[in-house]
Amino acid sequence: MITQTTYYQTTALEDWVTNFYLKLNIHTPQDINEDYIAREQKVFLHRKRIASFYQIVGKYRGITIDIREPISKHREMFFHELCHILRHSGNQGLMNNAFRELQEWDTKHFTKYAAIPHHMISYIPLYDENVIEQMSNMFKVTPELCEERLDQIKRRIAQFHSNALNLYQ
């Protein structure tokens, strides 16, 4: 069956996230669970009243989530820190600004794709008037992140159609 999301073109990072999830047998929004993902990646997950951070010391890998933040931000904080553990190396305090900015760019996009992954777009009623609220409830993230991701999805679908139209002109 062809849907609007059939025309969505993924990035290499989105494909990386999808492959990561499929290896963990995460197929639906309900399957996304920070505790499960952390356990499967051998990352200790802590929830404390301190600023969120990740830590790697020898074989120990840990993420601390700031419980003072709204619950809707916890998943986003988790994915931000998880990205650093899974995809980055080095001490950001010691690296040059350009490299640190590149890691933060990667982290921002990873968070968006891990929170609302490409292979789950079909669960989103893209053109429903309450889509942001539905996405926020379904994926357990902030409406702001949902709006950002939805805009990106719609832009990519529109870009595909625009490119296809240019082929026939």
PDB file of C-alpha atoms in Angstrom:
ATOM      1  CA  MET A   1       0.000   0.000   0.000  1.00  0.00           C
ATOM      2  CA  ILE A   2       1.366   3.417  -0.946  1.00  0.00           C
ATOM      3  CA  THR A   3       0.904   6.185   1.617  1.00  0.00           C
ATOM      4  CA  GLN A   4       2.219   9.729   1.912  1.00  0.00           C
ATOM      5  CA  THR A   5       5.107   8.418   4.013  1.00  0.00           C
ATOM      6  CA  THR A   6       6.172   6.178   1.121  1.00  0.00           C
ATOM      7  CA  TYR A   7       7.558   9.352  -0.443  1.00  0.00           C
ATOM      8  CA  TYR A   8       9.628  10.301   2.595  1.00  0.00           C
ATOM      9  CA  GLN A   9      13.376  10.266   1.938  1.00  0.00           C
ATOM     10  CA  THR A  10      15.457   9.247   4.944  1.00  0.00           C
ATOM     11  CA  THR A  11      18.894  10.450   5.984  1.00  0.00           C
ATOM     12  CA  ALA A  12      21.798   8.185   6.920  1.00  0.00           C
ATOM     13  CA  LEU A  13      21.215   9.033  10.589  1.00  0.00           C
ATOM     14  CA  GLU A  14      17.525   8.082  10.354  1.00  0.00           C
ATOM     15  CA  ASP A  15      18.518   4.776   8.780  1.00  0.00           C
ATOM     16  CA  TRP A  16      21.051   4.253  11.585  1.00  0.00           C
ATOM     17  CA  VAL A  17      18.330   4.835  14.224  1.00  0.00           C
ATOM     18  CA  THR A  18      15.866   2.546  12.443  1.00  0.00           C
ATOM     19  CA  ASN A  19      18.454  -0.255  12.225  1.00  0.00           C
ATOM     20  CA  PHE A  20      19.337   0.285  15.888  1.00  0.00           C
ATOM     21  CA  TYR A  21      15.657  -0.044  16.873  1.00  0.00           C
ATOM     22  CA  LEU A  22      14.976  -3.059  14.687  1.00  0.00           C
ATOM     23  CA  LYS A  23      17.949  -4.889  16.255  1.00  0.00           C
ATOM     24  CA  LEU A  24      16.314  -4.192  19.631  1.00  0.00           C
ATOM     25  CA  ASN A  25      12.941  -5.402  18.301  1.00  0.00           C
ATOM     26  CA  ILE A  26      11.398  -1.931  18.684  1.00  0.00           C
ATOM     27  CA  HIS A  27       8.668  -1.629  16.060  1.00  0.00           C
ATOM     28  CA  THR A  28       5.893   0.554  17.513  1.00  0.00           C
ATOM     29  CA  PRO A  29       5.769   3.733  19.596  1.00  0.00           C
ATOM     30  CA  GLN A  30       4.741   1.633  22.599  1.00  0.00           C
ATOM     31  CA  ASP A  31       7.969  -0.373  22.273  1.00  0.00           C
ATOM     32  CA  ILE A  32      10.154   2.692  22.900  1.00  0.00           C
ATOM     33  CA  ASN A  33      11.254   2.396  26.514  1.00  0.00           C
ATOM     34  CA  GLU A  34      14.277   4.153  27.978  1.00  0.00           C
ATOM     35  CA  ASP A  35      14.898   1.519  30.661  1.00  0.00           C
ATOM     36  CA  TYR A  36      14.833  -1.307  28.100  1.00  0.00           C
ATOM     37  CA  ILE A  37      17.092   0.539  25.651  1.00  0.00           C
ATOM     38  CA  ALA A  38      19.566   1.415  28.409  1.00  0.00           C
ATOM     39  CA  ARG A  39      19.606  -2.157  29.722  1.00  0.00           C
ATOM     40  CA  GLU A  40      20.147  -3.592  26.216  1.00  0.00           C
ATOM     41  CA  GLN A  41      23.025  -1.158  25.625  1.00  0.00           C
ATOM     42  CA  LYS A  42      24.554  -1.907  29.032  1.00  0.00           C
ATOM     43  CA  VAL A  43      24.015   1.678  30.159  1.00  0.00           C
ATOM     44  CA  PHE A  44      23.022   2.393  33.753  1.00  0.00           C
ATOM     45  CA  LEU A  45      20.069   4.797  33.843  1.00  0.00           C
ATOM     46  CA  HIS A  46      19.662   7.047  36.875  1.00  0.00           C
ATOM     47  CA  ARG A  47      16.986   9.610  37.653  1.00  0.00           C
ATOM     48  CA  LYS A  48      18.126  12.307  40.076  1.00  0.00           C
ATOM     49  CA  ARG A  49      17.587  15.928  41.002  1.00  0.00           C
ATOM     50  CA  ILE A  50      20.673  17.119  39.122  1.00  0.00           C
ATOM     51  CA  ALA A  51      21.313  18.297  35.570  1.00  0.00           C
ATOM     52  CA  SER A  52      21.230  15.514  32.980  1.00  0.00           C
ATOM     53  CA  PHE A  53      24.561  14.114  31.836  1.00  0.00           C
ATOM     54  CA  TYR A  54      26.275  10.982  30.576  1.00  0.00           C
ATOM     55  CA  GLN A  55      29.370   9.373  31.957  1.00  0.00           C
ATOM     56  CA  ILE A  56      31.842   6.817  30.663  1.00  0.00           C
ATOM     57  CA  VAL A  57      34.478   5.600  33.093  1.00  0.00           C
ATOM     58  CA  GLY A  58      36.289   2.460  32.033  1.00  0.00           C
ATOM     59  CA  LYS A  59      33.561  -0.088  31.270  1.00  0.00           C
ATOM     60  CA  TYR A  60      30.922   1.879  33.170  1.00  0.00           C
ATOM     61  CA  ARG A  61      28.451   3.814  31.016  1.00  0.00           C
ATOM     62  CA  GLY A  62      25.715   5.799  32.684  1.00  0.00           C
ATOM     63  CA  ILE A  63      23.037   8.367  31.972  1.00  0.00           C
ATOM     64  CA  THR A  64      21.499  10.586  34.610  1.00  0.00           C
ATOM     65  CA  ILE A  65      18.155  12.234  33.849  1.00  0.00           C
ATOM     66  CA  ASP A  66      17.136  15.392  35.737  1.00  0.00           C
ATOM     67  CA  ILE A  67      13.808  14.560  37.413  1.00  0.00           C
ATOM     68  CA  ARG A  68      13.192  18.243  38.142  1.00  0.00           C
ATOM     69  CA  GLU A  69      12.353  18.662  34.441  1.00  0.00           C
ATOM     70  CA  PRO A  70       8.816  17.931  33.190  1.00  0.00           C
ATOM     71  CA  ILE A  71       8.222  14.236  32.471  1.00  0.00           C
ATOM     72  CA  SER A  72       7.639  15.098  28.805  1.00  0.00           C
ATOM     73  CA  LYS A  73      11.325  16.142  28.570  1.00  0.00           C
ATOM     74  CA  HIS A  74      12.790  12.990  30.151  1.00  0.00           C
ATOM     75  CA  ARG A  75      12.780  10.902  26.971  1.00  0.00           C
ATOM     76  CA  GLU A  76      14.416  13.727  25.015  1.00  0.00           C
ATOM     77  CA  MET A  77      17.114  14.116  27.675  1.00  0.00           C
ATOM     78  CA  PHE A  78      17.701  10.358  27.612  1.00  0.00           C
ATOM     79  CA  PHE A  79      18.150  10.258  23.829  1.00  0.00           C
ATOM     80  CA  HIS A  80      20.443  13.290  23.924  1.00  0.00           C
ATOM     81  CA  GLU A  81      22.778  11.605  26.401  1.00  0.00           C
ATOM     82  CA  LEU A  82      22.443   8.181  24.736  1.00  0.00           C
ATOM     83  CA  CYS A  83      23.603   9.661  21.443  1.00  0.00           C
ATOM     84  CA  HIS A  84      26.816  10.860  23.076  1.00  0.00           C
ATOM     85  CA  ILE A  85      27.456   7.362  24.449  1.00  0.00           C
ATOM     86  CA  LEU A  86      26.644   5.476  21.245  1.00  0.00           C
ATOM     87  CA  ARG A  87      27.977   7.811  18.564  1.00  0.00           C
ATOM     88  CA  HIS A  88      30.598  10.158  20.021  1.00  0.00           C
ATOM     89  CA  SER A  89      34.010  10.007  21.578  1.00  0.00           C
ATOM     90  CA  GLY A  90      36.257  12.463  23.316  1.00  0.00           C
ATOM     91  CA  ASN A  91      35.808  15.040  26.033  1.00  0.00           C
ATOM     92  CA  GLN A  92      33.724  17.964  24.746  1.00  0.00           C
ATOM     93  CA  GLY A  93      35.439  20.266  27.207  1.00  0.00           C
ATOM     94  CA  LEU A  94      38.760  19.594  25.480  1.00  0.00           C
ATOM     95  CA  MET A  95      37.681  19.593  21.824  1.00  0.00           C
ATOM     96  CA  ASN A  96      37.534  22.545  19.465  1.00  0.00           C
ATOM     97  CA  ASN A  97      34.246  24.408  18.966  1.00  0.00           C
ATOM     98  CA  ALA A  98      33.597  23.099  15.447  1.00  0.00           C
ATOM     99  CA  PHE A  99      33.840  19.460  16.524  1.00  0.00           C
ATOM    100  CA  ARG A 100      31.728  20.078  19.640  1.00  0.00           C
ATOM    101  CA  GLU A 101      29.088  21.831  17.507  1.00  0.00           C
ATOM    102  CA  LEU A 102      29.091  18.898  15.070  1.00  0.00           C
ATOM    103  CA  GLN A 103      28.469  16.475  17.945  1.00  0.00           C
ATOM    104  CA  GLU A 104      25.637  18.641  19.263  1.00  0.00           C
ATOM    105  CA  TRP A 105      24.100  18.854  15.771  1.00  0.00           C
ATOM    106  CA  ASP A 106      24.237  15.048  15.566  1.00  0.00           C
ATOM    107  CA  THR A 107      22.739  14.753  19.051  1.00  0.00           C
ATOM    108  CA  LYS A 108      19.866  17.116  18.237  1.00  0.00           C
ATOM    109  CA  HIS A 109      18.961  15.147  15.122  1.00  0.00           C
ATOM    110  CA  PHE A 110      19.472  11.771  16.808  1.00  0.00           C
ATOM    111  CA  THR A 111      17.081  12.838  19.574  1.00  0.00           C
ATOM    112  CA  LYS A 112      14.433  13.811  17.032  1.00  0.00           C
ATOM    113  CA  TYR A 113      14.805  10.576  15.058  1.00  0.00           C
ATOM    114  CA  ALA A 114      15.016   8.304  18.101  1.00  0.00           C
ATOM    115  CA  ALA A 115      11.956   9.931  19.673  1.00  0.00           C
ATOM    116  CA  ILE A 116       9.889   9.760  16.459  1.00  0.00           C
ATOM    117  CA  PRO A 117      11.624   7.260  14.184  1.00  0.00           C
ATOM    118  CA  HIS A 118      11.100   6.962  10.448  1.00  0.00           C
ATOM    119  CA  HIS A 119       9.803   3.397  10.601  1.00  0.00           C
ATOM    120  CA  MET A 120       6.957   4.595  12.869  1.00  0.00           C
ATOM    121  CA  ILE A 121       5.759   7.533  10.779  1.00  0.00           C
ATOM    122  CA  SER A 122       2.838   5.459   9.527  1.00  0.00           C
ATOM    123  CA  TYR A 123       1.353   5.652  13.049  1.00  0.00           C
ATOM    124  CA  ILE A 124       1.079   9.445  12.742  1.00  0.00           C
ATOM    125  CA  PRO A 125      -2.127  10.944  11.318  1.00  0.00           C
ATOM    126  CA  LEU A 126      -0.113  13.574   9.426  1.00  0.00           C
ATOM    127  CA  TYR A 127      -3.008  15.826   8.455  1.00  0.00           C
ATOM    128  CA  ASP A 128      -5.249  15.477  11.515  1.00  0.00           C
ATOM    129  CA  GLU A 129      -5.937  18.797  13.246  1.00  0.00           C
ATOM    130  CA  ASN A 130      -4.813  17.322  16.600  1.00  0.00           C
ATOM    131  CA  VAL A 131      -1.723  15.584  15.230  1.00  0.00           C
ATOM    132  CA  ILE A 132       0.769  17.342  17.540  1.00  0.00           C
ATOM    133  CA  GLU A 133      -1.150  16.356  20.664  1.00  0.00           C
ATOM    134  CA  GLN A 134      -1.537  12.798  19.363  1.00  0.00           C
ATOM    135  CA  MET A 135       2.174  12.544  18.560  1.00  0.00           C
ATOM    136  CA  SER A 136       3.127  13.931  21.956  1.00  0.00           C
ATOM    137  CA  ASN A 137       0.966  11.344  23.721  1.00  0.00           C
ATOM    138  CA  MET A 138       2.003   8.490  21.445  1.00  0.00           C
ATOM    139  CA  PHE A 139       5.761   9.108  21.552  1.00  0.00           C
ATOM    140  CA  LYS A 140       5.880  10.630  25.069  1.00  0.00           C
ATOM    141  CA  VAL A 141       7.813  13.745  24.064  1.00  0.00           C
ATOM    142  CA  THR A 142       7.140  17.481  24.078  1.00  0.00           C
ATOM    143  CA  PRO A 143       4.758  19.094  21.601  1.00  0.00           C
ATOM    144  CA  GLU A 144       7.682  21.283  20.486  1.00  0.00           C
ATOM    145  CA  LEU A 145       9.722  18.282  19.385  1.00  0.00           C
ATOM    146  CA  CYS A 146       6.640  16.803  17.675  1.00  0.00           C
ATOM    147  CA  GLU A 147       5.999  20.022  15.784  1.00  0.00           C
ATOM    148  CA  GLU A 148       9.616  20.201  14.664  1.00  0.00           C
ATOM    149  CA  ARG A 149       9.582  16.571  13.508  1.00  0.00           C
ATOM    150  CA  LEU A 150       6.197  16.898  11.771  1.00  0.00           C
ATOM    151  CA  ASP A 151       7.388  19.970   9.857  1.00  0.00           C
ATOM    152  CA  GLN A 152      10.467  18.039   8.787  1.00  0.00           C
ATOM    153  CA  ILE A 153       8.405  15.046   7.646  1.00  0.00           C
ATOM    154  CA  LYS A 154       6.036  17.210   5.615  1.00  0.00           C
ATOM    155  CA  ARG A 155       8.947  19.129   4.047  1.00  0.00           C
ATOM    156  CA  ARG A 156      10.639  15.896   2.989  1.00  0.00           C
ATOM    157  CA  ILE A 157       7.426  14.543   1.435  1.00  0.00           C
ATOM    158  CA  ALA A 158       6.865  17.854  -0.379  1.00  0.00           C
ATOM    159  CA  GLN A 159      10.489  17.828  -1.571  1.00  0.00           C
ATOM    160  CA  PHE A 160      10.032  14.337  -2.998  1.00  0.00           C
ATOM    161  CA  HIS A 161       6.938  15.468  -4.914  1.00  0.00           C
ATOM    162  CA  SER A 162       8.728  18.601  -6.126  1.00  0.00           C
ATOM    163  CA  ASN A 163      11.693  16.550  -7.354  1.00  0.00           C
ATOM    164  CA  ALA A 164       9.370  14.081  -9.080  1.00  0.00           C
ATOM    165  CA  LEU A 165       7.497  16.940 -10.770  1.00  0.00           C
ATOM    166  CA  ASN A 166      10.789  18.414 -12.032  1.00  0.00           C
ATOM    167  CA  LEU A 167      11.645  15.083 -13.658  1.00  0.00           C
ATOM    168  CA  TYR A 168       8.590  15.342 -15.907  1.00  0.00           C
ATOM    169  CA  GLN A 169       9.082  18.939 -16.982  1.00  0.00           C
TER     170      GLN A 169
END
